[in-house]
Coordinates of C-alpha atoms in Angstrom, one line a residue:
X1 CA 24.8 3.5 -23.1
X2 CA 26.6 6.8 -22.4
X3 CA 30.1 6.7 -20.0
X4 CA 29.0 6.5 -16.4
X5 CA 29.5 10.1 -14.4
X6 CA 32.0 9.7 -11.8
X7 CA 31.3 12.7 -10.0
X8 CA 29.2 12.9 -7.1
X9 CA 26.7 15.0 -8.3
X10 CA 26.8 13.1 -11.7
X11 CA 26.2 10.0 -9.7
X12 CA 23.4 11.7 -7.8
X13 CA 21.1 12.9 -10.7
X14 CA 21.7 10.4 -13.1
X15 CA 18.6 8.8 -14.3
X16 CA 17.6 4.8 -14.8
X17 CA 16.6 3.9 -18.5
X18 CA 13.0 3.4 -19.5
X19 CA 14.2 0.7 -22.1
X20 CA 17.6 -0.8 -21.2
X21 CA 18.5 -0.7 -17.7
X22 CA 21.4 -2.5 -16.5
X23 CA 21.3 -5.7 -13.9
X24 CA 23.6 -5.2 -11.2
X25 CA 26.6 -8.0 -10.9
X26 CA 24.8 -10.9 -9.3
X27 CA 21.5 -10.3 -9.8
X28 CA 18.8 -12.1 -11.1
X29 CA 17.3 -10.0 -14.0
X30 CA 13.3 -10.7 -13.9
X31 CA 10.7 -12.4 -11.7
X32 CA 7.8 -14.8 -13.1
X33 CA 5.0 -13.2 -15.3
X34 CA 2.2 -15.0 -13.7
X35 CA -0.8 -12.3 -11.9
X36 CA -3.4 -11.0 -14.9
X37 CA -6.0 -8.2 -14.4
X38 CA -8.0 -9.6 -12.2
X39 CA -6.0 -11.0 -9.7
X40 CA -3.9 -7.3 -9.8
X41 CA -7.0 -5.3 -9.2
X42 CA -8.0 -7.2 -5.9
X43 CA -4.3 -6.8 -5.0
X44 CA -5.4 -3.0 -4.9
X45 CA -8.6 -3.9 -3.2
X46 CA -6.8 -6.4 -0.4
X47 CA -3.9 -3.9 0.1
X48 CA -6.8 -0.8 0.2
X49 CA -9.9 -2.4 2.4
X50 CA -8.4 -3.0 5.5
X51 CA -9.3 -2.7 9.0
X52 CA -9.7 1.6 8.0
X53 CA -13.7 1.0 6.6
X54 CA -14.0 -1.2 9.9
X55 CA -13.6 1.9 12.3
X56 CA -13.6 5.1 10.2
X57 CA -17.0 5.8 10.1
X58 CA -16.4 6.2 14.2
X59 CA -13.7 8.8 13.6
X60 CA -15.1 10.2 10.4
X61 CA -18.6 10.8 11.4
X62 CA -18.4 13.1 14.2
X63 CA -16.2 15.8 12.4
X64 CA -18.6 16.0 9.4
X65 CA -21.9 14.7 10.5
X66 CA -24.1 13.1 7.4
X67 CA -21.7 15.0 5.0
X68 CA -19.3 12.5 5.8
X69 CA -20.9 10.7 2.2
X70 CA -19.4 14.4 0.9
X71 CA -16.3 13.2 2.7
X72 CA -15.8 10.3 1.4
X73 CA -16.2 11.3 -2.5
X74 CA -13.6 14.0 -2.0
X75 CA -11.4 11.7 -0.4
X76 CA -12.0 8.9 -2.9
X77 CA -11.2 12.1 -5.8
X78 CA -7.8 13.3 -4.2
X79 CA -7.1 9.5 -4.2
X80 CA -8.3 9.2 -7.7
X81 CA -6.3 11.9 -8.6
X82 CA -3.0 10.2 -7.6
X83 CA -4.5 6.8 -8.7
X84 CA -4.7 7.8 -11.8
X85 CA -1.0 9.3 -12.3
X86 CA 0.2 5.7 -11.5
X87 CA -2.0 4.5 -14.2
X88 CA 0.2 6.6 -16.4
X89 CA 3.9 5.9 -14.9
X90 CA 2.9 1.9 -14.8
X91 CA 2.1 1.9 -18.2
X92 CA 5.4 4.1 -19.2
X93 CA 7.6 2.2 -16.7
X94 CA 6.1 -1.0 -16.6
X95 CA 8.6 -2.9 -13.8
X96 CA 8.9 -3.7 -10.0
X97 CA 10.0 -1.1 -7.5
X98 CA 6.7 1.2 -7.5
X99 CA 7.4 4.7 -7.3
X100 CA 11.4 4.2 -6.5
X101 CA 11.5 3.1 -9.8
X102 CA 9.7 5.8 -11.3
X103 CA 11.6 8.4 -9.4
X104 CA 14.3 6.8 -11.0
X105 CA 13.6 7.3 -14.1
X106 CA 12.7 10.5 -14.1
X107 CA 14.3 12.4 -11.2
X108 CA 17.2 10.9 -10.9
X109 CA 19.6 8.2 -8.5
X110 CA 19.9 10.4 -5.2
X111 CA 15.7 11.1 -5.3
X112 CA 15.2 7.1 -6.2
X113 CA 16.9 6.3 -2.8
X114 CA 14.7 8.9 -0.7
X115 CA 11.7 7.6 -2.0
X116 CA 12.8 4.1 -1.4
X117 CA 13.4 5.5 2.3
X118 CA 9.5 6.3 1.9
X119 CA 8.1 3.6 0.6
X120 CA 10.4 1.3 3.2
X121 CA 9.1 3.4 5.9
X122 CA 5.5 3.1 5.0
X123 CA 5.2 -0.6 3.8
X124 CA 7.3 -1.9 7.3
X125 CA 5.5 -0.1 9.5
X126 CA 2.2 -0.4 8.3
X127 CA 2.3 -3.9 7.6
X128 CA 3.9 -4.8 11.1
X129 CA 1.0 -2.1 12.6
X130 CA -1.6 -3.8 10.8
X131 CA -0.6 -7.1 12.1
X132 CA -0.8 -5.5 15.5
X133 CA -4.3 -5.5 15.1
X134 CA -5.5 -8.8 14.2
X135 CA -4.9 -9.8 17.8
X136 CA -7.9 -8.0 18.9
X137 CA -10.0 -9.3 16.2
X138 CA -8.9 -12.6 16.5
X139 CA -9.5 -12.8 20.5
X140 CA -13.4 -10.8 19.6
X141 CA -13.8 -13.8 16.9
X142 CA -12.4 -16.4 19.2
X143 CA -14.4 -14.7 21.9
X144 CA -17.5 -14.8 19.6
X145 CA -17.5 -18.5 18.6
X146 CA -16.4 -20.4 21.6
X147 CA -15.7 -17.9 24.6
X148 CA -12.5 -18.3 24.8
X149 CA -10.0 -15.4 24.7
X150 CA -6.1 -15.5 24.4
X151 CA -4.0 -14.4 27.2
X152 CA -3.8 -10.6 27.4
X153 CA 0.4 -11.6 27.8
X154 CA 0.5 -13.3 24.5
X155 CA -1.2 -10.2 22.6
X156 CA 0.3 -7.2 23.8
X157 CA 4.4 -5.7 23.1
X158 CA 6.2 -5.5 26.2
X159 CA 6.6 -1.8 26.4
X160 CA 2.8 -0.8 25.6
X161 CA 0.8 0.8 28.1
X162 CA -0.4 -2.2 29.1
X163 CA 2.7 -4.8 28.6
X164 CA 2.4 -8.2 28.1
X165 CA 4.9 -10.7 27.4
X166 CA 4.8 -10.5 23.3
X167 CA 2.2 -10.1 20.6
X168 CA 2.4 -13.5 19.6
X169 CA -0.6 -13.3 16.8
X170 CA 0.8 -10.6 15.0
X171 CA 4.1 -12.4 14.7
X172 CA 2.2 -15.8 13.3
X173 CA 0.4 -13.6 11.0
X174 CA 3.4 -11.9 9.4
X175 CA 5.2 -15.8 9.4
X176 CA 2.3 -17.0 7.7
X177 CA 2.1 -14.8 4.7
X178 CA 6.0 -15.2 4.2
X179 CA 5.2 -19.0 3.9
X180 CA 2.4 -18.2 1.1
X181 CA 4.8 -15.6 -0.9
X182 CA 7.9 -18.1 -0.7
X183 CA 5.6 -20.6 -2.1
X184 CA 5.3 -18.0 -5.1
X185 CA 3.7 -15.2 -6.7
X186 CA 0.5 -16.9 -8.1
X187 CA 0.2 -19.0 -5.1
X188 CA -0.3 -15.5 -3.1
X189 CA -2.2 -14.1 -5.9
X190 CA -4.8 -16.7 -5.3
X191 CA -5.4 -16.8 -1.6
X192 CA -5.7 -12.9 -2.0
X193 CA -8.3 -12.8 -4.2
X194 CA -10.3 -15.5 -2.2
X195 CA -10.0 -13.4 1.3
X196 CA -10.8 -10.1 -0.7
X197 CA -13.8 -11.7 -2.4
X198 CA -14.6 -12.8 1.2
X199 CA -14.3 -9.7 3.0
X200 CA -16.4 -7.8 0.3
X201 CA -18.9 -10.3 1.1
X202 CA -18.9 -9.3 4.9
X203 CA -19.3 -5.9 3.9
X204 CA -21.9 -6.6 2.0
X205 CA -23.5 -8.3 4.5
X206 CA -23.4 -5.1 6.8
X207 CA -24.8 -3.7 4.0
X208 CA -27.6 -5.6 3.7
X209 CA -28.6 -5.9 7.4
X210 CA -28.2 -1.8 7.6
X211 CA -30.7 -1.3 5.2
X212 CA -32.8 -3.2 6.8
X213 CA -33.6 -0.4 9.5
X214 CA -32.8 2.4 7.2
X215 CA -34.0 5.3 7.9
X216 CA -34.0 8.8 5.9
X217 CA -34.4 11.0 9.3
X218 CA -30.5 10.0 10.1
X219 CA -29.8 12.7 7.4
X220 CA -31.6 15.8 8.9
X221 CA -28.6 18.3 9.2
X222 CA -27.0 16.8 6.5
X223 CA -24.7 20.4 6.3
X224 CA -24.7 21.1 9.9
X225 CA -20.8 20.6 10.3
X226 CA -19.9 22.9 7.4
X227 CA -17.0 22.5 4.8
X228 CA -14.4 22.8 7.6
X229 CA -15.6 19.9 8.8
X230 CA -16.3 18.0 5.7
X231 CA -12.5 18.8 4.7
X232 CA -11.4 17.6 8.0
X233 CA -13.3 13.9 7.5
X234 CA -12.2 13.6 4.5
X235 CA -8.4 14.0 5.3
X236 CA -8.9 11.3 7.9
X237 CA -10.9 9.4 5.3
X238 CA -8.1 10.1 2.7
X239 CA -5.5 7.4 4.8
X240 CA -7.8 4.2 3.9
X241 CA -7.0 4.8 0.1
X242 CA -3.4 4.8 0.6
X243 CA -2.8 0.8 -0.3
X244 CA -3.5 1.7 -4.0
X245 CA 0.1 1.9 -4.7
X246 CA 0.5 -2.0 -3.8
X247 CA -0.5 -2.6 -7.4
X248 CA 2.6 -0.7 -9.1
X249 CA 4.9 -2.8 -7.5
X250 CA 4.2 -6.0 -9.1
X251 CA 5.5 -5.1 -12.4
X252 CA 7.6 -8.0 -12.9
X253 CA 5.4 -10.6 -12.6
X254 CA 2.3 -9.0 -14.5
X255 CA 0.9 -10.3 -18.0
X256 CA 0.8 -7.5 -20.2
X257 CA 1.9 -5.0 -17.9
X258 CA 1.8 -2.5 -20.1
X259 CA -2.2 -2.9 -20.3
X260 CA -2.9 -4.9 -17.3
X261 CA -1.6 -2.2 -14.6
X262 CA -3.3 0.7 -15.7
X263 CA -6.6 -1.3 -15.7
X264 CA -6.0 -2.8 -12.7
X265 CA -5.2 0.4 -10.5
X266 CA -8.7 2.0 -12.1
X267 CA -10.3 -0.8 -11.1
X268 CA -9.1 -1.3 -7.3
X269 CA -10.1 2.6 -6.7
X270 CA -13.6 2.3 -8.3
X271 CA -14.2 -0.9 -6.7
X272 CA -12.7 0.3 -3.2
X273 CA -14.6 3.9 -3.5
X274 CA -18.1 1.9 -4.5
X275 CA -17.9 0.0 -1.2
X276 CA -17.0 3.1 0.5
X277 CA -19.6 5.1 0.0
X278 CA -22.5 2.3 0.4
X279 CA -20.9 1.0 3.8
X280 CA -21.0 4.9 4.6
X281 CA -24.6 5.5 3.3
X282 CA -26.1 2.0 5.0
X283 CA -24.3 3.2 8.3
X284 CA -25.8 6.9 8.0
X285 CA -29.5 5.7 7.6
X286 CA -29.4 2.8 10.8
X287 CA -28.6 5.3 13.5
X288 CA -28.1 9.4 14.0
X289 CA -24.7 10.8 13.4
X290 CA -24.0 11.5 17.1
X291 CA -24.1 7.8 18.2
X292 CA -20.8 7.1 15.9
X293 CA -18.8 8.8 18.4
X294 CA -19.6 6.6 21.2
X295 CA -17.5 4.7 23.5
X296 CA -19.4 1.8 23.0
X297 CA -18.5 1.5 18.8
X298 CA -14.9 2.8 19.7
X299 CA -13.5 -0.4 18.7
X300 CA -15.4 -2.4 17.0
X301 CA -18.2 0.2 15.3
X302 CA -19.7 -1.9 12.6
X303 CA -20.0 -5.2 14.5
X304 CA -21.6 -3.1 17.2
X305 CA -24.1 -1.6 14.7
X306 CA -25.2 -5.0 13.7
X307 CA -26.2 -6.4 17.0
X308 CA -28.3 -2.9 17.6
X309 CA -29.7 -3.8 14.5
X310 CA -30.2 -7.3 15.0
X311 CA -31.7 -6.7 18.9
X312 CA -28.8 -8.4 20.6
X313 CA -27.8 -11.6 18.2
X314 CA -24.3 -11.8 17.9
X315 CA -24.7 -14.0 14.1
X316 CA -23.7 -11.1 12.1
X317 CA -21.4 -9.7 14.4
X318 CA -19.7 -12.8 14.3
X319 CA -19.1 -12.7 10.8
X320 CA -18.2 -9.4 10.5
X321 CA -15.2 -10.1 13.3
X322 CA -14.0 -13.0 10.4
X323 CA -13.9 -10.7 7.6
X324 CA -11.7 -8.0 9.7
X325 CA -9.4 -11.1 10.5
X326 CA -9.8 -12.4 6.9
X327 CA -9.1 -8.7 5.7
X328 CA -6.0 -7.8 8.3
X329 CA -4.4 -11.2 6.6
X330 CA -4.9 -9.9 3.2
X331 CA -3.7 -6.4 3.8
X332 CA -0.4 -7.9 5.6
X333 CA 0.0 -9.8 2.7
X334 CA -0.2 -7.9 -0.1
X335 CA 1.9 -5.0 1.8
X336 CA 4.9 -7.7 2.7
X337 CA 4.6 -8.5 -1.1
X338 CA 5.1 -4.7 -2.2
X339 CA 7.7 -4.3 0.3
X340 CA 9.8 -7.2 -1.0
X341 CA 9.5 -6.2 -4.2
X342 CA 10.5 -2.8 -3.9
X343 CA 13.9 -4.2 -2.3
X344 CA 14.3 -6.7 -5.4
X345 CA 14.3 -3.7 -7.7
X346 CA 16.7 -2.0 -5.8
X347 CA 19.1 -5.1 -5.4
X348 CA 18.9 -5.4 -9.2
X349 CA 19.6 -1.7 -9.5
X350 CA 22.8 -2.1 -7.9
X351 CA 21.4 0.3 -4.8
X352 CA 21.2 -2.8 -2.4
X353 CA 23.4 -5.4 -2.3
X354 CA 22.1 -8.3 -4.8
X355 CA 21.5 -10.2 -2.5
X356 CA 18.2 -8.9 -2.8
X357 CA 17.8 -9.5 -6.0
X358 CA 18.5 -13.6 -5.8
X359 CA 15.4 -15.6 -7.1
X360 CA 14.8 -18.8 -5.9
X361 CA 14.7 -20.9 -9.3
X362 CA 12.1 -23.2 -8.3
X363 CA 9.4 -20.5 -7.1
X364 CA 10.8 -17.6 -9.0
X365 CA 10.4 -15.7 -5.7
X366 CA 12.8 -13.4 -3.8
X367 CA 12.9 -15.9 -0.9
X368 CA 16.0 -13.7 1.0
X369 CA 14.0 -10.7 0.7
X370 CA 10.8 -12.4 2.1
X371 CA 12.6 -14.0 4.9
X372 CA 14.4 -10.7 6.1
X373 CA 11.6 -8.2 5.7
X374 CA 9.4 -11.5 8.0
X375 CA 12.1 -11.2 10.7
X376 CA 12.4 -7.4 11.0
X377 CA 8.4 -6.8 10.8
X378 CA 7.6 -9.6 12.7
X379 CA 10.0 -8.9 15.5
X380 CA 8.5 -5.4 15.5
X381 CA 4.9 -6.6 15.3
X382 CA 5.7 -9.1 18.2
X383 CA 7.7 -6.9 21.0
X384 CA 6.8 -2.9 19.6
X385 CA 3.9 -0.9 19.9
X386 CA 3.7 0.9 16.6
X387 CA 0.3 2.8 17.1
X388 CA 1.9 5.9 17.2
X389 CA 3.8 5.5 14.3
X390 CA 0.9 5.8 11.5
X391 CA 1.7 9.3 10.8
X392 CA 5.0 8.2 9.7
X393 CA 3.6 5.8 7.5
X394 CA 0.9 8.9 5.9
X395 CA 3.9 11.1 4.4
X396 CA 6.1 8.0 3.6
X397 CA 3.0 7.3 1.1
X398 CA 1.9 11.2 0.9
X399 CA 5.6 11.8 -0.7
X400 CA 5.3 8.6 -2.9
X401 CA 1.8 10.0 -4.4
X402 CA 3.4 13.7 -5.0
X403 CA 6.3 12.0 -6.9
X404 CA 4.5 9.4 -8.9
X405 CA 2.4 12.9 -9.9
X406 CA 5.6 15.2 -11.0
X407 CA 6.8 12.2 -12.8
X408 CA 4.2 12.2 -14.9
X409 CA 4.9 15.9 -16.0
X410 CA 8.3 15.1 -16.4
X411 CA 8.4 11.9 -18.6
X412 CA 6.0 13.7 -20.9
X413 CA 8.4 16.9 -21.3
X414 CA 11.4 14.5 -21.5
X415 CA 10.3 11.9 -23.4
X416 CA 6.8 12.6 -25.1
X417 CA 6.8 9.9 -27.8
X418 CA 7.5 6.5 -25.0
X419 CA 4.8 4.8 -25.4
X420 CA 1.7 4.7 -22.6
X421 CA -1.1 2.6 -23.0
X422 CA -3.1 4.7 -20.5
X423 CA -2.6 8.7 -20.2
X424 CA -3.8 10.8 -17.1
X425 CA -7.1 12.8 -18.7
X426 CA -7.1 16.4 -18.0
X427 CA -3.3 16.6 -18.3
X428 CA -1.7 18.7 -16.9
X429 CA -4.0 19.8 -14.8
X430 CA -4.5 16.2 -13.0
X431 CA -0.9 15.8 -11.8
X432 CA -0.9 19.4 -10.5
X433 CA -4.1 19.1 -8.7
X434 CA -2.7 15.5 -7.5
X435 CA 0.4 17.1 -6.1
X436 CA -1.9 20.1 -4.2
X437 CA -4.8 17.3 -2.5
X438 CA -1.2 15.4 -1.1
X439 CA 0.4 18.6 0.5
X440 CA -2.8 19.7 1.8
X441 CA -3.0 16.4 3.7
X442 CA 0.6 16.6 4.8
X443 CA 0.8 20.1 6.2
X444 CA -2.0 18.8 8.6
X445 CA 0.5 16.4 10.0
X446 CA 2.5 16.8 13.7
X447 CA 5.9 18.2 13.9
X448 CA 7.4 15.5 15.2
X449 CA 6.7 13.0 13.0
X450 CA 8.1 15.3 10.6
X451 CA 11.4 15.1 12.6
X452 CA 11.7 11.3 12.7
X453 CA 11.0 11.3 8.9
X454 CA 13.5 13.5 8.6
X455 CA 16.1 11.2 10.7
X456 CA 15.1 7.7 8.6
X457 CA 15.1 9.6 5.5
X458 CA 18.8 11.1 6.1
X459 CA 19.8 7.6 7.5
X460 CA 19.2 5.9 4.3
X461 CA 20.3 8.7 2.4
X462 CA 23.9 8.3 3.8
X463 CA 24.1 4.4 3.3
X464 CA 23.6 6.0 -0.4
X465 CA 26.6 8.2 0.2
X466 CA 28.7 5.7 1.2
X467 CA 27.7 2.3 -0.1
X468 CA 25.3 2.7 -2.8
X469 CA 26.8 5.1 -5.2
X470 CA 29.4 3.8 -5.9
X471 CA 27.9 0.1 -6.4
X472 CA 25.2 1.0 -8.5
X473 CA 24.5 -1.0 -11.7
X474 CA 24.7 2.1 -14.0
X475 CA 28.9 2.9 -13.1
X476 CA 29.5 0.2 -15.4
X477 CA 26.5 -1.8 -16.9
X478 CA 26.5 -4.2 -14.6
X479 CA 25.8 -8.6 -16.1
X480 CA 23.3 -7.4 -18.4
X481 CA 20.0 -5.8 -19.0
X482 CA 16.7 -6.0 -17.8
X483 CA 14.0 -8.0 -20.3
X484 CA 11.6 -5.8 -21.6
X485 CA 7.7 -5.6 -20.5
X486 CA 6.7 -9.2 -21.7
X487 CA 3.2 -9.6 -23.1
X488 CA 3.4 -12.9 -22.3
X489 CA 5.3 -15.1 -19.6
X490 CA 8.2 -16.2 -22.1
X491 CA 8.7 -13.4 -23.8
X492 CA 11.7 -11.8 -22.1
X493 CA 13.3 -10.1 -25.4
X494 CA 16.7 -8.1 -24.7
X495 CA 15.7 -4.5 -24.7
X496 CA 19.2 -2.7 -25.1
X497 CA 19.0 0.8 -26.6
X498 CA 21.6 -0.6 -29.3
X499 CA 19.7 -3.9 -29.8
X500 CA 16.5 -1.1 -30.9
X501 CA 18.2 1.5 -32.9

C-alpha cells in the first residue's frame, strides 16, 4: 500500500482499493454471508413495489392518456439503463456501502462522502415518508374489516395541516423492522420475501379482477396526449423504480456476490417492470383514461377500481388495502436495511466513527447502526410531515444512478483487466445514455429543493473537512483489511495487494 497523502487535496481524491482496503481502528471487518439470489432479487422487488404502483396510475394517466403503457416502458428502460450499470460496479466492487462505495473506488474520498450525503438523504427520508403512509392504509384496512378507525390524533405529525398529537403507526412500523434486522440478516431476508411474494399476489389479484371487465374501447386515443405528454408520465413513472439500488448494498452478507448481485439486480427490474406494465394494461381496459384523474381514486385508485368492478363488494378491496400495508412494511424494511449498511461501510472506512461499524457477535448485525437510524427516522416519521420532501429524496437517488453510471466508464479505463462477472452490453454507450435519462429527470425538478440539497450536501461535506479526513482508514492502514468477496460464508481469505502479487 502506497504512503498515505497528507495533503488536503491528496486526502480528497484518493481512492479506496478494489482488492485490499483497510478496516478502520475498531471496526469490525465483515458482516455474515447469509442472502442467496433469490432472497436478493425480492430485496429489489420489496424496496421497488411500494405504495408508487398503488396510486401512479392516478397521477400517470391523465398526463399521457393510454400511452401511459408507452410510459411505463420508457421509464422501466431509463431505469434499466442505470440497473444495469450497477450490475457491472456490484460485480467489480462486490461489498456494502452501494454507490458510496463505488464512488470510492473510482472517484475518489471527497466524492465518496457527497454521495453518502445522497444516499443518507434519500434512504432517511423516504423510509421515514413511507412509513408516513401506512397510517392511512392501516386505518382503510382496519376500517374495512371491523369499522373501526384510529384516532385522527394518533396518525397525523403535529405540525401538518391537519395536526394531531403524533403519528403513532409510522413510528411502530419503523420499531418493528429494527426488531427483525437486529434479529439478523437472514431473519429479515425471510420475512421480506414472504410480504413481497404476498403483495405480488394482491397485484395479481387486481389483475385478475380487471380483466374481468376489460374492455379494448378504453384504448381509443391511444396517442391523443402526444410525446410531451408521454415523456412527462414517464418521469413521474420513473420515481417508483428508484428502490433498485437497495440490492447493492448488501454486499457483505451475499453468497457469491460476485455472481449473485448482478443476477439479482436484473431480476428485481424485469420482475418489477413485468408487474408494471400488466397492472397498467388491466387498469387501462376496466375504465376510460379520464376517470383516473378523479377525486374519488385520489387516494386509494386501485382499491376503488375494484369495487367499480365488483358492483360495490368491498372483498377485493379489502385485500388490496393488506397488500399496500404488507408492501409499506417491506419497503421500510428493506430501505432501513440499505441505510444501515451504507453507515457500516463508512464506519469501517474510517469516514464515520467505528462505532458504526461494531457487529453484534451473536447476530452478526450492526445493532448500533439499526438502533440510531430507528430513533432518528422514527422520531421523524412520528412528529414530521415529510410529504414535501420527496423531491429531495428523487436527486439524492438521481445523483447515485449518474455516478454508479460514470463509474462504470471509469473502472474500465482505469483498471480494464479486474475481473466482472457481468459487463454493461452496449458499452459505452449504456453508461452515457444512463447518465442523459438521470439529468433529464433532474432538471425537471423545483429550485428549491435544489437549495436544500445543496445545504445537507455542504453540511456533510464539512463534517468531512473537519472530522473525517483526517480519521479515515487509508492515512495509516487502519487494524487490517477487508476479506475478500467470499463464495461461500467461511471463506473470508485476506485479500492484501502484497498477500496477491
Amino acid at each position: 500500500m502506497s504512503a498515505p497523502a497528507t495533503s488536503l487535496t491528496g486526502q480528497m481524491l484518493r481512492r479506496r482499493p478494489v482488492i485490499g482496503a483497510p478496516v478502520a481502528h475498531g471496526a469490525s471487518d465483515h458482516l455474515k454471508r447469509s442472502i442467496g439470489t433469490f432472497q436478493l432479487t425480492l430485496f429489489g422487488v420489496g424496496a421497488t413495489v411500494g405504495t408508487g404502483i398503488f396510486i401512479v396510475l392516478q397521477q400517470a394517466v391523465p398526463e399521457a392518456g393510454p400511452a401511459v403503457l408507452v410510459s411505463f416502458v420508457l421509464a422501466g428502460v431509463a431505469a434499466g439503463l442505470s440497473a444495469i450499470c450497477y450490475a457491472e460496479m456490484a460485480s467489480a466492487v462486490p461489498v456494502s456501502g452501494s454507490t458510496y462505495s463505488y464512488a470510492y473506488t473510482t472517484m475518489g474520498e471527497f466524492v465518496a462522502m457527497g454521495v453518502a450525503a445522497c444516499l443518507l438523504l434519500e434512504y432517511g427520508v423516504s423510509m421515514s415518508a413511507t412509513a408516513i403512509g401506512w397510517g392511512g392504509y392501516l386505518n382503510q384496512l382496519l376500517d374495512n374489516l371491523f369499522g373501526f378507525r384510529l384516532p385522527h390524533a394518533l396518525t397525523a405529525a403535529p405540525w401538518g395541516e391537519e395536526p394531531g398529537i403524533m403519528n403513532l403507526p409510522a413510528t411502530i412500523l419503523i420499531f418493528m423492522c429494527a426488531l427483525l434486522l437486529i434479529r439478523g440478516a437472514s431473519e429479515s431476508a425471510l420475512v421480506n420475501t414472504v410480504m413481497v411474494i404476498l403483495k405480488l399476489a394482491v397485484l395479481g389479484l387486481f389483475i385478475a379482477v380487471a380483466f374481468t371487465a376489460f374492455t379494448t374501447d378504453h384504448f381509443a386515443g391511444f396517442w391523443d396526449k402526444g410525446f410531451v405528454g408521454i415523456t412527462a408520465a414517464a418521469s413521474t413513472i420513473f420515481f417508483t423504480f428508484i428502490g433498485l439500488d437497495a440490492v447493492s448494498t448488501a454486499g457483505d452478507e451475499v453468497k457469491n456476490p460476485q455472481k449473485t448481485m448482478p443476477r439479482a439486480i436484473i431480476g428485481a427490474l424485469i420482475v418489477v417492470t413485468s408487474v408494471y406494465v400488466l397492472v397498467a394494461f388491466a387498469g387501462l381496459g376496466t375504465q376510460s383514461a379520464d376517470e383516473f384523474g378523479s377525486e374519488e381514486q385520489a387516494e386509494a385508485g386501485l382499491s376503488v377500481m375494484l369495487t367499480n368492478i365488483l358492483h360495490g363488494q368491498t372483498w377485493a378491496s379489502t385485500i388490496l388495502a393488506a397488500g399496500a400495508v404488507i408492501s409499506i412494511f417491506s419497503v421500510t424494511l428493506v430501505v432501513m436495511y440499505g441505510q444501515t449498511r451504507i453507515l457500516f461501510a463508512m464506519g469501517r472506512d474510517g469516514l464515520l466513527p467505528s462505532m458504526f461499524a461494531k457487529v453484534n457477535p451473536r447476530s452478526m448485525t450492526p445493532v448500533n447502526n439499526t438502533i440510531i437510524v430507528a430513533v432518528v427516522t422514527g422520531t421523524l416519521a412520528g412528529f414530521v410531515p415529510l410529504d414535501y420532501l420527496w423531491d429531495l429524496v428523487s436527486i439524492g437517488t438521481l445523483i447515485a444512478f449518474v455516478v454508479v453510471s460514470v463509474g462504470v466508464i471509469i473502472l474500465r479505463v482505469r483498471e480494464p483487466d479486474l475481473p466482472r462477472s457481468f459487463k454493461v452490453p452496449g458499452y459505452p454507450v449504456t453508461p452515457i445514455l444512463s447518465v442523459a435519462a438521470c439529468l433529464f429527470v433532474l432538471y425537471g425538478l423545483p429550485a428549491i429543493t435544489w437549495l436544500w440539497f445543496g445545504l445537507w450536501v455542504s453540511a456533510v461535506l464539512l463534517f468531512y473537512l473537519v472530522w473525517s479526513r483526517h480519521h479515515s482508514a487509508l492515512n495509516d492502514g487502519g487494524d487490517g483489511y477487508i476479506p475478500g468477496a467470499a463464495a461461500g460464508e467461511d471463506d473470508v481469505m485476506t485479500t492484501r495487494p502484497e498477500d496477491r502479487a
